[in-house]
PDB file of C-alpha atoms in Angstrom:
ATOM      1  CA  SER A  26       7.434   2.378   1.948  1.00 83.00           C
ATOM      2  CA  GLN A  27       7.679   4.160   4.496  1.00 86.00           C
ATOM      3  CA  THR A  28      11.575   6.352   5.490  1.00 90.00           C
ATOM      4  CA  ILE A  29      12.619   7.925   8.204  1.00 95.00           C
ATOM      5  CA  HIS A  30      15.633  10.361   7.986  1.00 94.00           C
ATOM      6  CA  GLN A  31      17.793  11.236  10.877  1.00 96.00           C
ATOM      7  CA  TRP A  32      20.437  14.515  10.348  1.00 93.00           C
ATOM      8  CA  PRO A  33      23.145  15.490  10.446  1.00 94.00           C
ATOM      9  CA  ALA A  34      24.269  11.781  11.668  1.00 94.00           C
ATOM     10  CA  THR A  35      27.257  13.377  12.636  1.00 96.00           C
ATOM     11  CA  LEU A  36      28.302  16.676  15.040  1.00 97.00           C
ATOM     12  CA  VAL A  37      30.548  18.162  17.401  1.00 97.00           C
ATOM     13  CA  GLN A  38      29.741  20.723  19.510  1.00 97.00           C
ATOM     14  CA  PRO A  39      31.671  22.666  21.881  1.00 97.00           C
ATOM     15  CA  VAL A  40      29.796  22.959  25.366  1.00 97.00           C
ATOM     16  CA  GLY A  41      27.481  25.966  26.050  1.00 97.00           C
ATOM     17  CA  SER A  42      26.473  26.436  22.565  1.00 97.00           C
ATOM     18  CA  PRO A  43      22.654  25.213  21.100  1.00 97.00           C
ATOM     19  CA  LEU A  44      21.522  22.147  18.833  1.00 96.00           C
ATOM     20  CA  SER A  45      18.861  21.121  17.044  1.00 96.00           C
ATOM     21  CA  LEU A  46      18.020  18.048  15.818  1.00 97.00           C
ATOM     22  CA  GLU A  47      16.518  17.250  12.673  1.00 96.00           C
ATOM     23  CA  CYS A  48      13.498  13.531  11.818  1.00 97.00           C
ATOM     24  CA  THR A  49      11.177  13.508   9.251  1.00 97.00           C
ATOM     25  CA  VAL A  50       8.899  10.253   7.935  1.00 96.00           C
ATOM     26  CA  GLU A  51       8.091   9.761   4.983  1.00 94.00           C
ATOM     27  CA  GLY A  52       5.524   7.817   3.507  1.00 92.00           C
ATOM     28  CA  THR A  53       2.956   7.378   6.644  1.00 89.00           C
ATOM     29  CA  SER A  54       0.079  10.146   8.582  1.00 88.00           C
ATOM     30  CA  ASN A  55       0.087  10.271  11.904  1.00 89.00           C
ATOM     31  CA  PRO A  56       2.583   8.261  13.903  1.00 91.00           C
ATOM     32  CA  ASN A  57       4.318   8.232  17.185  1.00 91.00           C
ATOM     33  CA  LEU A  58       7.756   9.599  17.200  1.00 95.00           C
ATOM     34  CA  TYR A  59       9.918   9.355  20.025  1.00 95.00           C
ATOM     35  CA  TRP A  60      13.397  10.125  20.458  1.00 96.00           C
ATOM     36  CA  TYR A  61      16.243   7.773  22.065  1.00 95.00           C
ATOM     37  CA  ARG A  62      19.457   8.770  23.768  1.00 94.00           C
ATOM     38  CA  GLN A  63      22.074   5.438  23.792  1.00 93.00           C
ATOM     39  CA  ALA A  64      25.286   6.129  25.632  1.00 85.00           C
ATOM     40  CA  ALA A  65      28.766   4.472  24.629  1.00 79.00           C
ATOM     41  CA  GLY A  66      28.191   1.060  25.570  1.00 75.00           C
ATOM     42  CA  ARG A  67      25.281   1.910  27.743  1.00 78.00           C
ATOM     43  CA  GLY A  68      21.611   0.637  26.613  1.00 86.00           C
ATOM     44  CA  LEU A  69      19.028   3.474  25.353  1.00 91.00           C
ATOM     45  CA  GLN A  70      16.838   5.576  26.695  1.00 90.00           C
ATOM     46  CA  LEU A  71      13.713   7.763  25.715  1.00 92.00           C
ATOM     47  CA  LEU A  72      13.951  10.812  25.871  1.00 94.00           C
ATOM     48  CA  PHE A  73      10.931  12.355  24.544  1.00 95.00           C
ATOM     49  CA  TYR A  74       8.066  11.095  22.612  1.00 93.00           C
ATOM     50  CA  SER A  75       5.059  12.567  20.603  1.00 93.00           C
ATOM     51  CA  VAL A  76       1.834  11.427  19.573  1.00 89.00           C
ATOM     52  CA  GLY A  77       0.483  14.065  17.336  1.00 90.00           C
ATOM     53  CA  ILE A  78       1.611  18.155  16.050  1.00 93.00           C
ATOM     54  CA  GLY A  79       2.311  19.830  19.121  1.00 92.00           C
ATOM     55  CA  GLN A  80       2.010  17.533  21.559  1.00 93.00           C
ATOM     56  CA  ILE A  81       5.527  16.657  23.244  1.00 94.00           C
ATOM     57  CA  SER A  82       6.107  13.889  26.293  1.00 91.00           C
ATOM     58  CA  SER A  83       9.372  13.396  28.158  1.00 90.00           C
ATOM     59  CA  GLU A  84      10.297  11.330  30.419  1.00 86.00           C
ATOM     60  CA  VAL A  85      13.512  12.549  31.199  1.00 82.00           C
ATOM     61  CA  PRO A  86      13.617  15.842  33.055  1.00 67.00           C
ATOM     62  CA  GLN A  87      16.699  17.301  31.818  1.00 80.00           C
ATOM     63  CA  ASN A  88      18.669  19.653  28.496  1.00 88.00           C
ATOM     64  CA  LEU A  89      17.077  18.604  26.230  1.00 94.00           C
ATOM     65  CA  SER A  90      13.803  20.160  24.808  1.00 95.00           C
ATOM     66  CA  ALA A  91      11.865  18.632  22.225  1.00 96.00           C
ATOM     67  CA  SER A  92       8.790  20.106  19.229  1.00 97.00           C
ATOM     68  CA  ARG A  93       6.780  18.823  16.314  1.00 97.00           C
ATOM     69  CA  PRO A  94       5.738  22.078  14.386  1.00 96.00           C
ATOM     70  CA  GLN A  95       4.645  19.599  11.502  1.00 95.00           C
ATOM     71  CA  ASP A  96       2.303  16.024  11.131  1.00 95.00           C
ATOM     72  CA  ARG A  97       6.161  14.100  10.781  1.00 95.00           C
ATOM     73  CA  GLN A  98       9.176  16.279  11.636  1.00 97.00           C
ATOM     74  CA  PHE A  99      10.486  16.432  14.791  1.00 97.00           C
ATOM     75  CA  ILE A 100      12.805  18.058  16.276  1.00 97.00           C
ATOM     76  CA  LEU A 101      15.008  17.867  18.926  1.00 97.00           C
ATOM     77  CA  SER A 102      16.726  20.524  21.012  1.00 96.00           C
ATOM     78  CA  SER A 103      19.056  21.934  24.011  1.00 96.00           C
ATOM     79  CA  LYS A 104      19.593  25.650  24.264  1.00 95.00           C
ATOM     80  CA  LYS A 105      23.295  25.146  26.249  1.00 96.00           C
ATOM     81  CA  LEU A 106      24.553  21.867  25.892  1.00 96.00           C
ATOM     82  CA  LEU A 107      26.556  19.761  28.643  1.00 95.00           C
ATOM     83  CA  LEU A 108      29.427  17.339  28.643  1.00 94.00           C
ATOM     84  CA  SER A 109      26.576  15.054  29.570  1.00 92.00           C
ATOM     85  CA  ASP A 110      24.550  15.278  26.255  1.00 94.00           C
ATOM     86  CA  SER A 111      27.450  13.846  24.274  1.00 94.00           C
ATOM     87  CA  GLY A 112      25.826  10.681  23.026  1.00 94.00           C
ATOM     88  CA  PHE A 113      24.108   9.161  20.045  1.00 96.00           C
ATOM     89  CA  TYR A 114      21.376  10.184  19.500  1.00 97.00           C
ATOM     90  CA  LEU A 115      17.927   8.018  17.746  1.00 96.00           C
ATOM     91  CA  CYS A 116      14.607   8.781  16.528  1.00 97.00           C
ATOM     92  CA  ALA A 117      11.745   6.432  15.667  1.00 96.00           C
ATOM     93  CA  TRP A 118       8.566   7.039  14.441  1.00 94.00           C
ATOM     94  CA  SER A 119       5.440   3.748  14.666  1.00 90.00           C
ATOM     95  CA  VAL A 120       2.046   3.090  14.021  1.00 81.00           C
ATOM     96  CA  VAL A 121      -0.812   2.328  14.848  1.00 68.00           C
ATOM     97  CA  ARG A 122      -4.272   1.848  13.208  1.00 66.00           C
ATOM     98  CA  PRO A 123      -6.628  -1.057  12.469  1.00 61.00           C
ATOM     99  CA  GLY A 124      -4.806  -4.081  10.498  1.00 57.00           C
ATOM    100  CA  LYS A 125      -1.784  -2.509  11.117  1.00 58.00           C
ATOM    101  CA  ALA A 126       1.333  -4.400  13.497  1.00 57.00           C
ATOM    102  CA  LYS A 127       1.139  -2.587  16.657  1.00 63.00           C
ATOM    103  CA  ASN A 128       3.501  -0.965  18.617  1.00 76.00           C
ATOM    104  CA  ILE A 129       7.095  -1.311  16.298  1.00 88.00           C
ATOM    105  CA  GLN A 130       9.547   1.072  16.007  1.00 92.00           C
ATOM    106  CA  TYR A 131      11.251   1.945  13.097  1.00 94.00           C
ATOM    107  CA  PHE A 132      15.030   3.890  13.605  1.00 96.00           C
ATOM    108  CA  GLY A 133      16.527   5.448  11.702  1.00 96.00           C
ATOM    109  CA  ALA A 134      20.170   6.093  11.477  1.00 95.00           C
ATOM    110  CA  GLY A 135      20.990   8.133  14.044  1.00 95.00           C
ATOM    111  CA  THR A 136      23.110  10.926  15.208  1.00 96.00           C
ATOM    112  CA  ARG A 137      26.814  10.995  16.642  1.00 95.00           C
ATOM    113  CA  LEU A 138      26.106  14.091  19.478  1.00 96.00           C
ATOM    114  CA  SER A 139      30.402  14.462  21.065  1.00 96.00           C
ATOM    115  CA  VAL A 140      30.160  17.886  23.044  1.00 96.00           C
ATOM    116  CA  LEU A 141      34.007  19.712  23.946  1.00 95.00           C
TER     117      LEU A 141
ATOM    118  CA  ALA B  23       6.098  -0.901  36.031  1.00 77.00           C
ATOM    119  CA  GLN B  24       7.880  -3.006  33.462  1.00 87.00           C
ATOM    120  CA  LYS B  25      11.138  -4.397  32.961  1.00 93.00           C
ATOM    121  CA  VAL B  26      13.781  -6.313  30.868  1.00 96.00           C
ATOM    122  CA  THR B  27      16.957  -8.435  31.135  1.00 96.00           C
ATOM    123  CA  GLN B  28      19.328  -9.030  29.632  1.00 97.00           C
ATOM    124  CA  ALA B  29      22.026 -10.790  31.938  1.00 95.00           C
ATOM    125  CA  GLN B  30      24.683 -11.211  28.435  1.00 96.00           C
ATOM    126  CA  THR B  31      25.856  -7.811  28.605  1.00 95.00           C
ATOM    127  CA  GLU B  32      28.765  -9.317  25.871  1.00 96.00           C
ATOM    128  CA  ILE B  33      28.958 -13.396  23.223  1.00 97.00           C
ATOM    129  CA  SER B  34      31.811 -14.231  21.698  1.00 97.00           C
ATOM    130  CA  VAL B  35      31.847 -17.059  19.440  1.00 97.00           C
ATOM    131  CA  VAL B  36      32.939 -18.107  16.362  1.00 97.00           C
ATOM    132  CA  GLU B  37      31.462 -18.537  12.573  1.00 97.00           C
ATOM    133  CA  LYS B  38      29.340 -21.257  12.691  1.00 97.00           C
ATOM    134  CA  GLU B  39      28.205 -21.796  16.410  1.00 97.00           C
ATOM    135  CA  ASP B  40      25.361 -21.356  17.650  1.00 97.00           C
ATOM    136  CA  VAL B  41      24.421 -18.411  19.860  1.00 97.00           C
ATOM    137  CA  THR B  42      21.633 -17.815  22.600  1.00 97.00           C
ATOM    138  CA  LEU B  43      20.433 -14.513  23.486  1.00 98.00           C
ATOM    139  CA  ASP B  44      18.739 -14.790  26.892  1.00 98.00           C
ATOM    140  CA  CYS B  45      16.066 -12.602  27.604  1.00 98.00           C
ATOM    141  CA  VAL B  46      14.154 -12.048  30.661  1.00 98.00           C
ATOM    142  CA  TYR B  47      11.136  -9.526  31.034  1.00 97.00           C
ATOM    143  CA  GLU B  48       8.566  -8.605  33.435  1.00 96.00           C
ATOM    144  CA  THR B  49       5.111  -7.070  33.152  1.00 93.00           C
ATOM    145  CA  ARG B  50       1.651  -7.001  35.594  1.00 90.00           C
ATOM    146  CA  ASP B  51      -0.904  -6.354  32.289  1.00 87.00           C
ATOM    147  CA  THR B  52      -2.162  -9.705  30.374  1.00 86.00           C
ATOM    148  CA  THR B  53      -1.777  -8.014  27.057  1.00 86.00           C
ATOM    149  CA  TYR B  54       1.653  -7.338  25.783  1.00 90.00           C
ATOM    150  CA  TYR B  55       3.765  -7.424  23.052  1.00 90.00           C
ATOM    151  CA  LEU B  56       7.885  -8.719  22.947  1.00 93.00           C
ATOM    152  CA  PHE B  57      10.231  -7.317  19.971  1.00 95.00           C
ATOM    153  CA  TRP B  58      14.520  -8.007  19.495  1.00 97.00           C
ATOM    154  CA  TYR B  59      16.302  -5.261  17.130  1.00 97.00           C
ATOM    155  CA  LYS B  60      19.619  -5.355  15.962  1.00 97.00           C
ATOM    156  CA  GLN B  61      22.595  -2.483  16.063  1.00 96.00           C
ATOM    157  CA  PRO B  62      25.306  -3.034  13.904  1.00 95.00           C
ATOM    158  CA  PRO B  63      28.625  -0.710  14.211  1.00 92.00           C
ATOM    159  CA  SER B  64      26.818   1.732  11.756  1.00 90.00           C
ATOM    160  CA  GLY B  65      24.491   1.944  14.489  1.00 91.00           C
ATOM    161  CA  GLU B  66      20.651   1.707  13.467  1.00 92.00           C
ATOM    162  CA  LEU B  67      17.898  -0.268  15.179  1.00 95.00           C
ATOM    163  CA  VAL B  68      16.844  -2.989  12.684  1.00 96.00           C
ATOM    164  CA  PHE B  69      13.342  -4.692  13.799  1.00 94.00           C
ATOM    165  CA  LEU B  70      14.212  -8.330  13.707  1.00 95.00           C
ATOM    166  CA  ILE B  71      10.545  -9.315  14.785  1.00 92.00           C
ATOM    167  CA  ARG B  72       7.408  -8.693  17.684  1.00 90.00           C
ATOM    168  CA  ARG B  73       5.130 -11.365  19.149  1.00 90.00           C
ATOM    169  CA  ASN B  74       2.605 -10.357  21.601  1.00 87.00           C
ATOM    170  CA  SER B  75       0.905 -12.111  24.390  1.00 89.00           C
ATOM    171  CA  PHE B  76      -0.998 -14.320  23.589  1.00 87.00           C
ATOM    172  CA  ASP B  77       1.177 -16.132  20.759  1.00 84.00           C
ATOM    173  CA  GLU B  78       3.967 -18.538  22.453  1.00 82.00           C
ATOM    174  CA  GLN B  79       4.297 -20.773  18.904  1.00 82.00           C
ATOM    175  CA  ASN B  80       7.963 -20.651  18.765  1.00 83.00           C
ATOM    176  CA  GLU B  81       9.605 -18.202  15.337  1.00 85.00           C
ATOM    177  CA  ILE B  82      11.703 -19.027  12.785  1.00 86.00           C
ATOM    178  CA  SER B  83      13.845 -17.335  10.233  1.00 88.00           C
ATOM    179  CA  GLY B  84      16.538 -18.452   8.004  1.00 92.00           C
ATOM    180  CA  ARG B  85      19.093 -18.504  10.789  1.00 94.00           C
ATOM    181  CA  TYR B  86      17.346 -16.823  13.441  1.00 95.00           C
ATOM    182  CA  SER B  87      14.485 -18.588  16.169  1.00 94.00           C
ATOM    183  CA  TRP B  88      12.933 -17.111  18.354  1.00 94.00           C
ATOM    184  CA  ASN B  89      11.491 -18.817  22.097  1.00 94.00           C
ATOM    185  CA  PHE B  90       8.482 -17.475  23.958  1.00 94.00           C
ATOM    186  CA  GLN B  91       8.003 -19.059  27.501  1.00 94.00           C
ATOM    187  CA  LYS B  92       5.490 -17.406  29.091  1.00 93.00           C
ATOM    188  CA  SER B  93       5.697 -19.390  32.139  1.00 93.00           C
ATOM    189  CA  THR B  94       8.881 -18.117  32.709  1.00 95.00           C
ATOM    190  CA  SER B  95       9.513 -14.772  31.316  1.00 96.00           C
ATOM    191  CA  SER B  96      10.791 -15.287  29.292  1.00 96.00           C
ATOM    192  CA  PHE B  97      12.107 -14.280  25.492  1.00 96.00           C
ATOM    193  CA  ASN B  98      15.173 -15.967  24.382  1.00 96.00           C
ATOM    194  CA  PHE B  99      16.954 -15.796  20.421  1.00 96.00           C
ATOM    195  CA  THR B 100      19.296 -18.196  18.503  1.00 96.00           C
ATOM    196  CA  ILE B 101      20.757 -17.152  15.958  1.00 97.00           C
ATOM    197  CA  THR B 102      21.988 -20.963  13.758  1.00 96.00           C
ATOM    198  CA  ALA B 103      25.672 -20.886  12.552  1.00 97.00           C
ATOM    199  CA  SER B 104      27.002 -17.815  13.181  1.00 97.00           C
ATOM    200  CA  GLN B 105      27.765 -15.921  10.928  1.00 97.00           C
ATOM    201  CA  VAL B 106      30.527 -12.711  11.084  1.00 96.00           C
ATOM    202  CA  VAL B 107      28.351 -10.401   9.823  1.00 96.00           C
ATOM    203  CA  ASP B 108      25.670 -11.629  12.390  1.00 97.00           C
ATOM    204  CA  SER B 109      27.811  -9.195  14.838  1.00 97.00           C
ATOM    205  CA  ALA B 110      25.193  -6.737  16.443  1.00 97.00           C
ATOM    206  CA  VAL B 111      24.379  -5.523  19.677  1.00 97.00           C
ATOM    207  CA  TYR B 112      20.922  -7.139  20.009  1.00 97.00           C
ATOM    208  CA  PHE B 113      18.058  -5.671  22.453  1.00 97.00           C
ATOM    209  CA  CYS B 114      15.151  -7.111  23.193  1.00 97.00           C
ATOM    210  CA  ALA B 115      12.344  -4.811  24.257  1.00 95.00           C
ATOM    211  CA  LEU B 116       8.765  -4.693  25.896  1.00 93.00           C
ATOM    212  CA  SER B 117       5.434  -2.560  25.208  1.00 89.00           C
ATOM    213  CA  GLU B 118       2.095  -2.378  27.000  1.00 81.00           C
ATOM    214  CA  GLU B 119       0.575  -0.227  25.187  1.00 65.00           C
ATOM    215  CA  GLN B 120      -2.060  -1.183  22.593  1.00 65.00           C
ATOM    216  CA  TYR B 121      -2.471   3.450  22.504  1.00 64.00           C
ATOM    217  CA  LYS B 122      -1.152   5.867  20.250  1.00 60.00           C
ATOM    218  CA  ALA B 123      -2.308   8.376  23.107  1.00 61.00           C
ATOM    219  CA  ALA B 124      -0.352   6.467  25.555  1.00 67.00           C
ATOM    220  CA  GLY B 125       2.533   6.615  23.060  1.00 72.00           C
ATOM    221  CA  ASN B 126       3.484   2.811  22.199  1.00 78.00           C
ATOM    222  CA  LYS B 127       6.280   2.931  24.280  1.00 85.00           C
ATOM    223  CA  LEU B 128       8.889   0.741  23.931  1.00 89.00           C
ATOM    224  CA  THR B 129      10.543  -0.684  28.097  1.00 91.00           C
ATOM    225  CA  PHE B 130      14.259  -1.686  26.081  1.00 94.00           C
ATOM    226  CA  GLY B 131      17.376  -4.057  27.716  1.00 95.00           C
ATOM    227  CA  GLY B 132      20.658  -3.484  28.040  1.00 94.00           C
ATOM    228  CA  GLY B 133      21.428  -5.387  25.240  1.00 96.00           C
ATOM    229  CA  THR B 134      24.165  -8.426  24.500  1.00 97.00           C
ATOM    230  CA  ARG B 135      26.611  -7.805  22.210  1.00 97.00           C
ATOM    231  CA  VAL B 136      27.599 -10.417  19.679  1.00 98.00           C
ATOM    232  CA  LEU B 137      30.617 -10.996  18.362  1.00 97.00           C
ATOM    233  CA  VAL B 138      31.697 -13.797  16.007  1.00 97.00           C
ATOM    234  CA  LYS B 139      34.814 -14.494  14.611  1.00 97.00           C
ATOM    235  CA  PRO B 140      35.865 -15.612  11.573  1.00 95.00           C
TER     236      PRO B 140
END
């Protein structure tokens, strides 16, 4: 079965510090991968998605970047965090193959980031 | 452009009451997919159901049921005989894309917080 791992679960960082959040998926190959952010009490905002290694699409221009160095690894980064980067970050994966249910995204447990 | 609206921001019920969550969507595509996700206090989003635009049959899964009405662009979700464990934020979502290369992106509604009191 497929599983998705996100770490760390909680992170407190000072303004101006770098960020690296990691997400890995097991049990599937060539998934689509996604990074979302959820501000406190708000909905989900898609930040980046990737359809393959090295392929990153940005949905919202901002202080963050994403990379996909391996098929099942997705990394969210920042060189200098801002206060507004605080939030709950969720990674998700989906697969589209004949015979498989399309478009369903499965989410990780999330990372709560506080920038102080 | 696609859009999902969940007009109810918060619903509070007493245990064993039924609760219906509204979801209205906008899309120009004839082929699309609708979803419901549950977000318990722990934060992880849990997939509940996917419905494609060609299947208007209502669905029941235990205490959960979904009413898809294309004529009104709605995909409502009912929890029957609610329990405290149903307390969560519920999100409705829409995807117009079927192809991997397009990203299979989801557009989420703003969510409805359900509070079930004992």
